[in-house]
Coordinates of C-alpha atoms (C1' of nucleotides) in Angstrom, one line a residue:
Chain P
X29 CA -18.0 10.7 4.9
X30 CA -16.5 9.3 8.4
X31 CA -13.7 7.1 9.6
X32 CA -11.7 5.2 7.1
X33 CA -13.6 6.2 3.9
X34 CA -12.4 10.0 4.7
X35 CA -8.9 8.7 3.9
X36 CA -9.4 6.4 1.7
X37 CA -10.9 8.7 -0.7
X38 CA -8.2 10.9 -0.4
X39 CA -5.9 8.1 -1.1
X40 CA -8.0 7.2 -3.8
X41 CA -7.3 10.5 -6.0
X42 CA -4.1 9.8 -6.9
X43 CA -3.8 8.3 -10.2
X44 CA -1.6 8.3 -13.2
X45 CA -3.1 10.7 -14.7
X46 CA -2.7 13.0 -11.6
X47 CA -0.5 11.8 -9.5
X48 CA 0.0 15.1 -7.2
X49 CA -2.4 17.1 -5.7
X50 CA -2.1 20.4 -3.8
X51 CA -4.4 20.3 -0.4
X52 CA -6.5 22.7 -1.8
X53 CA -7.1 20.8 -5.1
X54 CA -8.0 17.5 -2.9
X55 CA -10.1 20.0 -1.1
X56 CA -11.9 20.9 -4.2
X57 CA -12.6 17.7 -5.5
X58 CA -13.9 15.9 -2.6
X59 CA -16.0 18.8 -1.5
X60 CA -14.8 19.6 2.2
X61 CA -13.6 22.7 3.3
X62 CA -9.7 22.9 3.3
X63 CA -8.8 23.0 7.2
X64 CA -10.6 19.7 7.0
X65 CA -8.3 18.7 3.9
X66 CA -5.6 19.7 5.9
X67 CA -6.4 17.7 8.4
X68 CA -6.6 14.7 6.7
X69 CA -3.6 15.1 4.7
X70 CA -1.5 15.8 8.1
X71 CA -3.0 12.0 9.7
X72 CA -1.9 10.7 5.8
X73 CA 1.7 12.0 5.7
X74 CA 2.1 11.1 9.6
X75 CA 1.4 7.1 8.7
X76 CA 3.7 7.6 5.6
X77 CA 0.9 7.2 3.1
X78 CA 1.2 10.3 1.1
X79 CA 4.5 12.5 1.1
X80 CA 5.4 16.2 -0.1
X81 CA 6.4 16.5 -3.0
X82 CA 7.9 19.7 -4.6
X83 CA 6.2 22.6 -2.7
X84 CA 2.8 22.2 -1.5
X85 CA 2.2 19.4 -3.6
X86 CA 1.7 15.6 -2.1
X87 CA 1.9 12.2 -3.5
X88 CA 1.5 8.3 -2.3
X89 CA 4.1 7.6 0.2
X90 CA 6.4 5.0 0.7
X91 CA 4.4 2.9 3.0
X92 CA 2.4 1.2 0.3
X93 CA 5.7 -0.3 -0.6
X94 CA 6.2 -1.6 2.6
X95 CA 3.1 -3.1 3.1
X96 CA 3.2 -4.9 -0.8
X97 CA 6.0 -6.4 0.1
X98 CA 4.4 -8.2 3.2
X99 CA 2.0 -8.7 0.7
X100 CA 4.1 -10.5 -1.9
X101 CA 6.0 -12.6 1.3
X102 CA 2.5 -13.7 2.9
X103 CA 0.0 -14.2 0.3
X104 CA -0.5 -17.7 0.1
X105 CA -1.2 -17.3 -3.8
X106 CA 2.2 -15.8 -4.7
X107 CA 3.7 -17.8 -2.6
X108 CA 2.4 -20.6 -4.7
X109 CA 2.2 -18.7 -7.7
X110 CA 5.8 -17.0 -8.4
X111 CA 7.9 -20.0 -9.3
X112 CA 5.1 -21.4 -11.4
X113 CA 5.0 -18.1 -13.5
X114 CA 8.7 -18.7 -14.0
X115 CA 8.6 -21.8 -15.4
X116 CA 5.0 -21.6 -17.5
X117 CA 6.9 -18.7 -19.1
X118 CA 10.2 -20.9 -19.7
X119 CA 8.1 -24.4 -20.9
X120 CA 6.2 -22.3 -23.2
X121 CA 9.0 -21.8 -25.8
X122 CA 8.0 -18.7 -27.7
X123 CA 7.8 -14.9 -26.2
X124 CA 5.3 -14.8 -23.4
X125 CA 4.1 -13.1 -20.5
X126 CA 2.3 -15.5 -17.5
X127 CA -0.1 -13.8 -15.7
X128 CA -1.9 -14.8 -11.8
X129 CA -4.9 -12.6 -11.6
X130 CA -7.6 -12.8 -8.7
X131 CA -11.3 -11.5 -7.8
X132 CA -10.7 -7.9 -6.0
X133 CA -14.2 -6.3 -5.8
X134 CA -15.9 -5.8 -8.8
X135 CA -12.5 -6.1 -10.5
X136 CA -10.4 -8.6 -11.4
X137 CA -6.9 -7.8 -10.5
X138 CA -3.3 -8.7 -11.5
X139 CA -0.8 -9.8 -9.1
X140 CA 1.8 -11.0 -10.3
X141 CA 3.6 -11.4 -13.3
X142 CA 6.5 -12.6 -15.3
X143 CA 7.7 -11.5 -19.0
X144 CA 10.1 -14.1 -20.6
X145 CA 13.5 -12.1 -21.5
X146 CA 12.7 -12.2 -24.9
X147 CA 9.0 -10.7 -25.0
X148 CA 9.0 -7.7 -27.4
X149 CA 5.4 -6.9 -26.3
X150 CA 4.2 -6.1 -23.3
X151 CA 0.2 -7.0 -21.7
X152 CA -2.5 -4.3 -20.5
X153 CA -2.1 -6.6 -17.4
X154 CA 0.4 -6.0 -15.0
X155 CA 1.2 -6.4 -11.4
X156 CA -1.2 -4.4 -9.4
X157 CA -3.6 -3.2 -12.5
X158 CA -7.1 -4.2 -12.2
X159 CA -9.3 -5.0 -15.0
X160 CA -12.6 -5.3 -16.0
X161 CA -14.4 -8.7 -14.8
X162 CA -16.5 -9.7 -18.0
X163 CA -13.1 -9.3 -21.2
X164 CA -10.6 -11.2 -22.1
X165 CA -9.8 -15.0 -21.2
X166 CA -8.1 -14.3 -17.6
X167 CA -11.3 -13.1 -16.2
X168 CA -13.7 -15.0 -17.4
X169 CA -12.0 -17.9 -16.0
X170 CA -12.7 -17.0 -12.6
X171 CA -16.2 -15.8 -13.3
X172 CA -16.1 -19.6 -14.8
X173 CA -15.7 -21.0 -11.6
X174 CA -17.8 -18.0 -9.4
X175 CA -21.3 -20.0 -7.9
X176 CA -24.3 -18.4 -10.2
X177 CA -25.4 -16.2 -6.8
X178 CA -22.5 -14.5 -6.3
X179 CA -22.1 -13.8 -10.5
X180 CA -25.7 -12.4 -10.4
X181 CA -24.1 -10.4 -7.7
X182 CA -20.8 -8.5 -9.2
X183 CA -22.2 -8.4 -12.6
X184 CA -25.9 -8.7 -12.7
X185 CA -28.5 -10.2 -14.1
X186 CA -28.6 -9.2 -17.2
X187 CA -24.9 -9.7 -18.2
X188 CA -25.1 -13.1 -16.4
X189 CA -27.7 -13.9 -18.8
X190 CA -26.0 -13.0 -21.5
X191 CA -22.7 -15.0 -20.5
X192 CA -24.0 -18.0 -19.4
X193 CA -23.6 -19.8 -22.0
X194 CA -20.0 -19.2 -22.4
X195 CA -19.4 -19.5 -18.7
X196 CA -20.6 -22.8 -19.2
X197 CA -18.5 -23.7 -21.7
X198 CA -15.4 -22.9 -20.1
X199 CA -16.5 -24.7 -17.1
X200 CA -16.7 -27.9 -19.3
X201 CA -13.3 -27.5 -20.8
X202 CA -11.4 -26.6 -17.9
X203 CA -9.8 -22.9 -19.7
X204 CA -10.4 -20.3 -21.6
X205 CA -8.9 -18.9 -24.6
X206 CA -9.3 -14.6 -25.9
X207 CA -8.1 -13.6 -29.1
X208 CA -7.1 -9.6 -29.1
X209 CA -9.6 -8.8 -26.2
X210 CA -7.9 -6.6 -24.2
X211 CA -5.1 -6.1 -26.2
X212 CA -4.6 -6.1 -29.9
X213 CA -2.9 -8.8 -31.5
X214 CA -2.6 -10.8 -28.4
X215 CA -4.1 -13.7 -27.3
X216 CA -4.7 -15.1 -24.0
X217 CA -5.1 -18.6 -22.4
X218 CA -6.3 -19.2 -18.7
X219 CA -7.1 -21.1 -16.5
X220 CA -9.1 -21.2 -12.7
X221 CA -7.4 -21.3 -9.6
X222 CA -9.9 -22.2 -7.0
X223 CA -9.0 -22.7 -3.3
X224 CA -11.5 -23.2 -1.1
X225 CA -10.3 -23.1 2.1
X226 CA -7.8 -19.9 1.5
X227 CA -11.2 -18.1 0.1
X228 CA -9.1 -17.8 -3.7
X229 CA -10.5 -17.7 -7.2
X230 CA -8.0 -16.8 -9.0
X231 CA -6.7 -17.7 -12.9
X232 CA -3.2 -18.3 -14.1
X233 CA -2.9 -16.9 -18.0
X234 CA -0.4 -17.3 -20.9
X235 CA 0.0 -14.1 -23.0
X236 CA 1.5 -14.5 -26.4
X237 CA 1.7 -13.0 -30.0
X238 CA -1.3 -14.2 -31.9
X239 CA 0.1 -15.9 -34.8
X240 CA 2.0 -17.9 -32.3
X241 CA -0.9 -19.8 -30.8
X242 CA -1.9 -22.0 -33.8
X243 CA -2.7 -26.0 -33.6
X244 CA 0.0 -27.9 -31.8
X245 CA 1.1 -25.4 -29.4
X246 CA -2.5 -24.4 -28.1
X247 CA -3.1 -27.8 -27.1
X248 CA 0.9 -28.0 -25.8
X249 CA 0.1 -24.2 -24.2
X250 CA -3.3 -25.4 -22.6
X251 CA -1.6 -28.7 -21.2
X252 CA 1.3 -26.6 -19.2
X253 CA -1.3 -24.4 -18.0
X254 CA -3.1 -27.0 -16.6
X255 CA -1.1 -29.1 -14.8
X256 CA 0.8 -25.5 -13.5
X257 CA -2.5 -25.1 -12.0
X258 CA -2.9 -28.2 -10.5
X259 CA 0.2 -27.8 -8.9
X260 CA -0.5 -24.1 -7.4
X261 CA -3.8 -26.3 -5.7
X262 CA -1.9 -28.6 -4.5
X263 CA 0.7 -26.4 -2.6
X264 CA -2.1 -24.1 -1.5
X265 CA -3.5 -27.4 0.3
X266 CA -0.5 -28.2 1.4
X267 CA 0.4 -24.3 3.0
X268 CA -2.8 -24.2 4.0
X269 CA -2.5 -27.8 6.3
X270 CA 0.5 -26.7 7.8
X271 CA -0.7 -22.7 8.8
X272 CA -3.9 -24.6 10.4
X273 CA -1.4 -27.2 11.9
X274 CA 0.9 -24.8 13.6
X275 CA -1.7 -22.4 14.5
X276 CA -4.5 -24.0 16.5
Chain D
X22 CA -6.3 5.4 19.5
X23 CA -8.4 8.6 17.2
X24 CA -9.0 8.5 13.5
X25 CA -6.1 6.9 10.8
X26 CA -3.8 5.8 14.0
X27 CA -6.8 3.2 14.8
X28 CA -6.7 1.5 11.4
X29 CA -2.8 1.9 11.1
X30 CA -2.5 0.4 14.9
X31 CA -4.6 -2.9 13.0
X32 CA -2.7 -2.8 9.9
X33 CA 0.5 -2.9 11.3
X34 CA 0.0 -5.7 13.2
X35 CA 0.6 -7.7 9.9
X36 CA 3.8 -9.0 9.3
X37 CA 6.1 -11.8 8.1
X38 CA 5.8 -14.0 11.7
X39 CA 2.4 -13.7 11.9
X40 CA 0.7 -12.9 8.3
X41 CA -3.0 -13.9 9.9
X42 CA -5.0 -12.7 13.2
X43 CA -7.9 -13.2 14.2
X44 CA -10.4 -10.7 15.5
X45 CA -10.2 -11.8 19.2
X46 CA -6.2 -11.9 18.4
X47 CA -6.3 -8.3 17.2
X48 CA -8.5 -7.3 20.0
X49 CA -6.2 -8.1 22.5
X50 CA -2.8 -7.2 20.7
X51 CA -4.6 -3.9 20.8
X52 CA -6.4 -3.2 23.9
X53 CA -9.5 -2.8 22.7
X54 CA -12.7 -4.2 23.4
X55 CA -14.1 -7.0 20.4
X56 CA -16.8 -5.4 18.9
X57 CA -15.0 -2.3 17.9
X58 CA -12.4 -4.4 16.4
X59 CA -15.0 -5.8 14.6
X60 CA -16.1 -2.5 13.4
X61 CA -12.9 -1.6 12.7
X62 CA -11.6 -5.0 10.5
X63 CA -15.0 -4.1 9.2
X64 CA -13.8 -0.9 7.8
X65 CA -10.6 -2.4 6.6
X66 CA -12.6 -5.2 4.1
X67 CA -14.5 -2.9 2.9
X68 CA -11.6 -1.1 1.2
X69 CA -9.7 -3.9 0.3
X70 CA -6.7 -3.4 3.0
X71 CA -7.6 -6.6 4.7
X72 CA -9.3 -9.5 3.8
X73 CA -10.6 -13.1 5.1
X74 CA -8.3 -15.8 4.9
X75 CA -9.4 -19.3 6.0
X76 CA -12.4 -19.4 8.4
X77 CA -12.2 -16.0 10.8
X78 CA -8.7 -15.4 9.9
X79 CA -8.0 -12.0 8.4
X80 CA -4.9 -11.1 6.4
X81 CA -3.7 -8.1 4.1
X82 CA -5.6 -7.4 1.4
X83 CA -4.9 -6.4 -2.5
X84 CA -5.5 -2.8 -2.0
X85 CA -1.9 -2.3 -1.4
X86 CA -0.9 -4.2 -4.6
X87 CA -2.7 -2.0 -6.5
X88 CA -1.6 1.2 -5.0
X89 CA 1.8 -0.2 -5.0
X90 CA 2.0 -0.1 -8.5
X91 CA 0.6 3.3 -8.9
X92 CA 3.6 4.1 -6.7
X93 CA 5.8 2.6 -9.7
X94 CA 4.7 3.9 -12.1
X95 CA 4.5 7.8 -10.4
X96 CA 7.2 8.0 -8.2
X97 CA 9.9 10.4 -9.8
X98 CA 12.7 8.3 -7.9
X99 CA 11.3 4.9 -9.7
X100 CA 10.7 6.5 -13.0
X101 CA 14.1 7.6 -13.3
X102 CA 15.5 4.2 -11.3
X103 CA 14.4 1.3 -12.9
X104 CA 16.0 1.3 -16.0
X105 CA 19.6 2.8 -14.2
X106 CA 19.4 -0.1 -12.1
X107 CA 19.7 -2.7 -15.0
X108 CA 22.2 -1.0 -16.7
X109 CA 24.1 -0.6 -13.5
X110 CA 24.1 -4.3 -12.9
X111 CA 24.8 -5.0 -16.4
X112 CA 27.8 -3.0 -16.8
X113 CA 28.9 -4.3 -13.5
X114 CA 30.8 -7.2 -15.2
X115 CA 30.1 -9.2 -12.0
X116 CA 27.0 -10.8 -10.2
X117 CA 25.3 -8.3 -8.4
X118 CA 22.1 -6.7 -6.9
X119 CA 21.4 -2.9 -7.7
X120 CA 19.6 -1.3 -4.9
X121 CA 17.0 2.0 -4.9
X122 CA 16.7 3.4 -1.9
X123 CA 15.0 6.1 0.5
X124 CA 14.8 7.6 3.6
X125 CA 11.5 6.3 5.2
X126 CA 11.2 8.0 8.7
X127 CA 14.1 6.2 11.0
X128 CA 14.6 3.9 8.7
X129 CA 15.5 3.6 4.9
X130 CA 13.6 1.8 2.8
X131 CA 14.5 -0.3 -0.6
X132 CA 12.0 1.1 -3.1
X133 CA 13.7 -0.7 -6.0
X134 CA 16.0 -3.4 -7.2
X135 CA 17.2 -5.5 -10.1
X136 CA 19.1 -9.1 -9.9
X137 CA 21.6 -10.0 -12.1
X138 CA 20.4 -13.4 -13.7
X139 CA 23.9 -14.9 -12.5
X140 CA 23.7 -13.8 -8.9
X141 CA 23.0 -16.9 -6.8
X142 CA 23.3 -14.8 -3.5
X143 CA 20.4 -11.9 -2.8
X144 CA 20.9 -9.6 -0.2
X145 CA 18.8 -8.3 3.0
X146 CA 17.6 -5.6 0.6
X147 CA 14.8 -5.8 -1.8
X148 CA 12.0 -3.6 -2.4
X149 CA 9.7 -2.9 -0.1
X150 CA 12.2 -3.5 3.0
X151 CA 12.8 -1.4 5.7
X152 CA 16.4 -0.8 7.0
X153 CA 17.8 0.6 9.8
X154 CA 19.7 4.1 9.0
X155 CA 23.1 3.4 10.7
X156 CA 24.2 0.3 9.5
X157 CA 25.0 -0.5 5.6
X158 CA 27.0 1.9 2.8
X159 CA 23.4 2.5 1.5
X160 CA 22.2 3.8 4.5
X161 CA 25.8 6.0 5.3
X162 CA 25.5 7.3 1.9
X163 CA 21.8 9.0 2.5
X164 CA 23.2 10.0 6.0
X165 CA 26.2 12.0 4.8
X166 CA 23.7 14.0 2.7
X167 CA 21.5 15.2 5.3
X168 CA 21.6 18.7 6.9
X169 CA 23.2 18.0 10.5
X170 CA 20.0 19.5 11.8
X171 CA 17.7 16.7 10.2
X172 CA 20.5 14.1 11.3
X173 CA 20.5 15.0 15.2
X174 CA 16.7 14.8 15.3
X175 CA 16.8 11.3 13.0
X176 CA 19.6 9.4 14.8
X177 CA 20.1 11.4 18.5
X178 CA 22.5 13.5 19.4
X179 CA 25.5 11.0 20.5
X180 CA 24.8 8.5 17.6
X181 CA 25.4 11.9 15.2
X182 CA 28.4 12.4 17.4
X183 CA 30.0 9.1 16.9
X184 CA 29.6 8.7 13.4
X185 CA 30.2 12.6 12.6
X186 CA 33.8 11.7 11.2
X187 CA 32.8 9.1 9.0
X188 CA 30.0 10.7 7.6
X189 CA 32.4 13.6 6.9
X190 CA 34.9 11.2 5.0
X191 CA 31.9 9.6 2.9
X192 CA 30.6 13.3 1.9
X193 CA 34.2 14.0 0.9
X194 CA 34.9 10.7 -1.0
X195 CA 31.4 10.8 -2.9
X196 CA 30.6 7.3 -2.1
X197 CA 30.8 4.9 1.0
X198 CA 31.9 1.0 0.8
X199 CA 31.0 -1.5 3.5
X200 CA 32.0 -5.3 3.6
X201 CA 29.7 -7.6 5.5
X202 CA 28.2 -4.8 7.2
X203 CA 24.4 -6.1 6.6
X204 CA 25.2 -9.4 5.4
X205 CA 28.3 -11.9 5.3
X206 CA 30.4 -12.1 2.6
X207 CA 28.9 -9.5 1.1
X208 CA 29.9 -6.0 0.3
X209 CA 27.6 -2.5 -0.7
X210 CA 29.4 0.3 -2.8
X211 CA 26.8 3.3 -2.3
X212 CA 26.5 6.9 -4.0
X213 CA 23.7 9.4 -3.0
X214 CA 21.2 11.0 -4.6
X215 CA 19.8 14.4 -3.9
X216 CA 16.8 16.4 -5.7
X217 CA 16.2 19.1 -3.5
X218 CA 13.1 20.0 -5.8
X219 CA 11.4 16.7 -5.1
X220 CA 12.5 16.7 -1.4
X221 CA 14.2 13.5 -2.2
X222 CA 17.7 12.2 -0.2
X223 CA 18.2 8.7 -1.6
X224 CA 20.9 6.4 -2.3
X225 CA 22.1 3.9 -5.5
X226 CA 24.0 1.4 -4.6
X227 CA 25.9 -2.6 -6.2
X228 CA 26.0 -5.4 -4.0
X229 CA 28.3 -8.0 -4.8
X230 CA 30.4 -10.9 -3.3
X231 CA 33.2 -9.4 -1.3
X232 CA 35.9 -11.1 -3.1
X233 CA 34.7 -9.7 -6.2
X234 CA 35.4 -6.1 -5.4
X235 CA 39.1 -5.6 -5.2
X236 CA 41.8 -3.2 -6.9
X237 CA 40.4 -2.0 -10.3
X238 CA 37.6 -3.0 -10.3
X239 CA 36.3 -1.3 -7.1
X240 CA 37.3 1.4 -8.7
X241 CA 35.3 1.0 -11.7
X242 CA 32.5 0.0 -10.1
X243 CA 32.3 3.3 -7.5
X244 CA 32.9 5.1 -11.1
X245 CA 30.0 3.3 -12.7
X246 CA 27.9 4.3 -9.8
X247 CA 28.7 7.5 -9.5
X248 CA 28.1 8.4 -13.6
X249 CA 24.5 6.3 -12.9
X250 CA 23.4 8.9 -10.3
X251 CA 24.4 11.7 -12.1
X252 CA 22.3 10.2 -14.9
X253 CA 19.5 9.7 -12.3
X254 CA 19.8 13.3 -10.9
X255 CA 19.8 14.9 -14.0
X256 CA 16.3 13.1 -15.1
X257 CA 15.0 13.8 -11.9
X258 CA 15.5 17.6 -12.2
X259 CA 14.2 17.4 -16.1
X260 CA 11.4 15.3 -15.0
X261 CA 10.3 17.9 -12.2
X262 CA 10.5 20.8 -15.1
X263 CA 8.3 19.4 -17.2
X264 CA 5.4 18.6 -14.4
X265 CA 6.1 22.1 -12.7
X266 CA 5.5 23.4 -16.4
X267 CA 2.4 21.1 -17.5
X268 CA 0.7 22.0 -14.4
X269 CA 1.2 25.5 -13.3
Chain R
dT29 C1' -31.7 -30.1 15.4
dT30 C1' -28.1 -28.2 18.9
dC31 C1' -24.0 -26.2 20.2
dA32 C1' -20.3 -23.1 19.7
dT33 C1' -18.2 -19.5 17.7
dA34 C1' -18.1 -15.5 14.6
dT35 C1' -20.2 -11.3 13.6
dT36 C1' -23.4 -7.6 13.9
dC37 C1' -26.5 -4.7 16.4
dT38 C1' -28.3 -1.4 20.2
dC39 C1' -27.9 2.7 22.9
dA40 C1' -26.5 6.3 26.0
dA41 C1' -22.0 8.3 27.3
dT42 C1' -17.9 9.9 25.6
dT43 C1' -14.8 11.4 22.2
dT44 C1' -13.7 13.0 17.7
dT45 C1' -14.6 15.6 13.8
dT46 C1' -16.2 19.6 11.6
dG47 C1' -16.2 24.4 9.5
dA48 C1' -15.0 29.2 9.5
dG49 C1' -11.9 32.2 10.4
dA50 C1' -7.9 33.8 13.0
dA51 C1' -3.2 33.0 14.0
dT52 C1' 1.2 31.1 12.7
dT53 C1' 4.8 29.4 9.9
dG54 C1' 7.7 29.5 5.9
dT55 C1' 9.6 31.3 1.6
dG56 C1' 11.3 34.2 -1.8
dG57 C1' 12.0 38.9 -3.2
dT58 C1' 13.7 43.6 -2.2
Chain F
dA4 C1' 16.0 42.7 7.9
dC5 C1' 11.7 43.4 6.2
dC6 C1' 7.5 42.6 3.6
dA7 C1' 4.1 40.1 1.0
dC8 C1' 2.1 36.0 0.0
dA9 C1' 1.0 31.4 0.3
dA10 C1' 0.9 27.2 3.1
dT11 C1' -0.3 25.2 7.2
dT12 C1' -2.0 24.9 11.9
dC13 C1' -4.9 26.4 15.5
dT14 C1' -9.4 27.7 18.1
dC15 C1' -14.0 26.8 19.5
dA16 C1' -18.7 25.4 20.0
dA17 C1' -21.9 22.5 17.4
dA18 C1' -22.6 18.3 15.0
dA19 C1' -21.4 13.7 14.2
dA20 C1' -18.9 9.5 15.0
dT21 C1' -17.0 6.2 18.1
dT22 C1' -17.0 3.5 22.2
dG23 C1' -18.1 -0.4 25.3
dA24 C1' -21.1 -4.0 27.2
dG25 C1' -24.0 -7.0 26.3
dA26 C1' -27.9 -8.8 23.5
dA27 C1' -29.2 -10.5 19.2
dT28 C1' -28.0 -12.9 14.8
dA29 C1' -25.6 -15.4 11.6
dT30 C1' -22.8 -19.3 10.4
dG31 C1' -21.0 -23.8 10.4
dA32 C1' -20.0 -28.2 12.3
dA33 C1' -21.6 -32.3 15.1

DNA sequence: TTCATATTCTCAATTTTTGAGAATTGTGGT
DNA sequence: ACCACAATTCTCAAAAATTGAGAATATGAA
């Protein structure tokens, strides 16, 4: 292992599960000896991206903070995105949670969220939580709108065969609608994001109780999601005219 | 430039002015020839820390989204934080911003907040920010708990000397109280927060409007903070007993 | 197609990393 | 103050990775 991928794997330990590791257990799992370990962990703690913990232990550092928040300021997707979240939540008059998930490897991640005040439940998706690219409505939205070659990429063959009917389905009606796939008793409603220019496919989702997506409000639910959509596109164009515009 | 530094060097280029670079653009911010930046961006997208934006543009990448929340959701200081800082606000009575924060190398960084739903001002702070260590009661409150040792070697010698009195009257007091020191019309009421076993110096703290905080209710406000990082305290050192016991 | 620009590749010289163990630092207990 | 013990850094030659300049390839628009 050389050059970034030494670190990164490091970095990549730390989980929820185990969210502080002594040098020698890092050491241990990633098979180097520990004056190597050491090593590592010193460059780490130097940049701010791991910091001691009670004694001898380490854990993420603070810099990943910093570095989100750039994130959330100068990502042209939340930029577009965190407003609409707001008000998708506010239109949709019963508990809810809006989601704006993207493609992020062979995941499909989460990033960025909003819970109306009065949500008593609370989605698998979250901010910063990636998920698995073939279940529930959110990412099968953006493998909806993915070009076949890349699909037969991230998921294979096999699996694309397998989806493609469904794929196309969603492609016809524009979203896509999951009853209890990731999480019990929820159901979720999305729909594609696509920006061509930025290099985005992305899906804005709807998370709400079950029982409370029935008939009218679907079609109300899909409707808002829709044009909220429509308007991310547009001022993704639009952000993306004026970066070009004041750039070159 | 050796090993983490060189990808750092890159990374930190990033920032709110200038959220996109191009290779050449990196290249020569740097010093370095092309084709290693190449290599190096190269490096970067494969982990996720940067990614393309429009046509040879680069920009951060989601990898820090996603560690950013396991940062959330394992940092002690968070854990313990995120539900004292509603409460704080709430009980406030007036509309404010609660503020988490740490010391960060020279600076002090915001690692969490919470925004009264009346507050129609928001402050320099927010999570993820970087602030500079003399300036602000949140800062002053983090300085008056540092050994003098660790102070001289932060700030220099003759900054330590000028502000030796004050810090002295904030460790005394408990809490430190500045009006329009980071931003106009505003005023910060600040207490510290201390967990030796966690190797954490940090600091809670209410902004509000300045007129808001007069007579009796500065006082109950500095009285509400102060119970609030007790509270915090205590759950950090309960917190740190149960990991020391569930892993060793 | 052709052009222009973005990106990867090649290769020898240079620099960095590696691993094992020794040396040092730091901490708590006596 | 001392010791014992663990954590961390240091040392060195061998092995491996990075560097820089330019050539070679992709990629995309005209």
């Amino acid at each position: 292992m050389a050059g970034l991928a030494r670190y990164m794997a490091v970095l990549r330990l730390f989980n929820q599960a185990t969210p502080t590791w002594t040098v020698a257990e890092m050491a241990d799992a990633l098979a180097v000896p520990q004056s190597t370990a050491y090593r590592t962990v010193r460059d780490l703690l130097a940049e701010g991206l791991v910091e001691m913990s009670s004694e001898a232990r380490y854990r993420l550092g603070p810099a990943f903070i910093e570095f989100d928040r750039l994130t959330r300021l100068t990502d042209p997707l939340m930029q577009a995105g965190s407003d609409v979240l707001r008000s998708v939540v506010q239109e949709a008059g019963v508990p809810a949670v809006a989601l704006l998930c993207r493609l992020y490897g062979r995941e499909v991640l989460c990033i960025a969220d909003h819970v109306s005040p009065d949500a008593s439940f609370s989605p698998s998706y979250e901010r910063g939580r990636p998920m698995p690219l073939t279940q529930g409505a959110t990412s099968k939205a953006i493998l909806a709108r993915l070009p076949n070659k890349r699909l037969a990429k991230l998921i294979g063959a096999e699996a694309l065969a397998s989806m493609r009917h469904e794929l196309a389905a969603i492609r016809r009606a524009g979203f896509c609608l999951g009853r209890g796939e990731i999480d019990e008793g929820l159901a979720g409603i999305a729909v594609p994001i696509v920006c061509e220019a930025e290099g985005l496919v992305a899906s804005l989702s709807l998370v709400v109780e079950n029982h409370r997506l029935a008939g009218a409000r679907e079609e109300r639910v899909r409707a808002l999601l829709t044009s909220a959509a429509a308007e991310m596109e547009r001022r993704l164009l639009v952000a993306g005219h004026i970066q070009e515009g004041s750039l070159r």
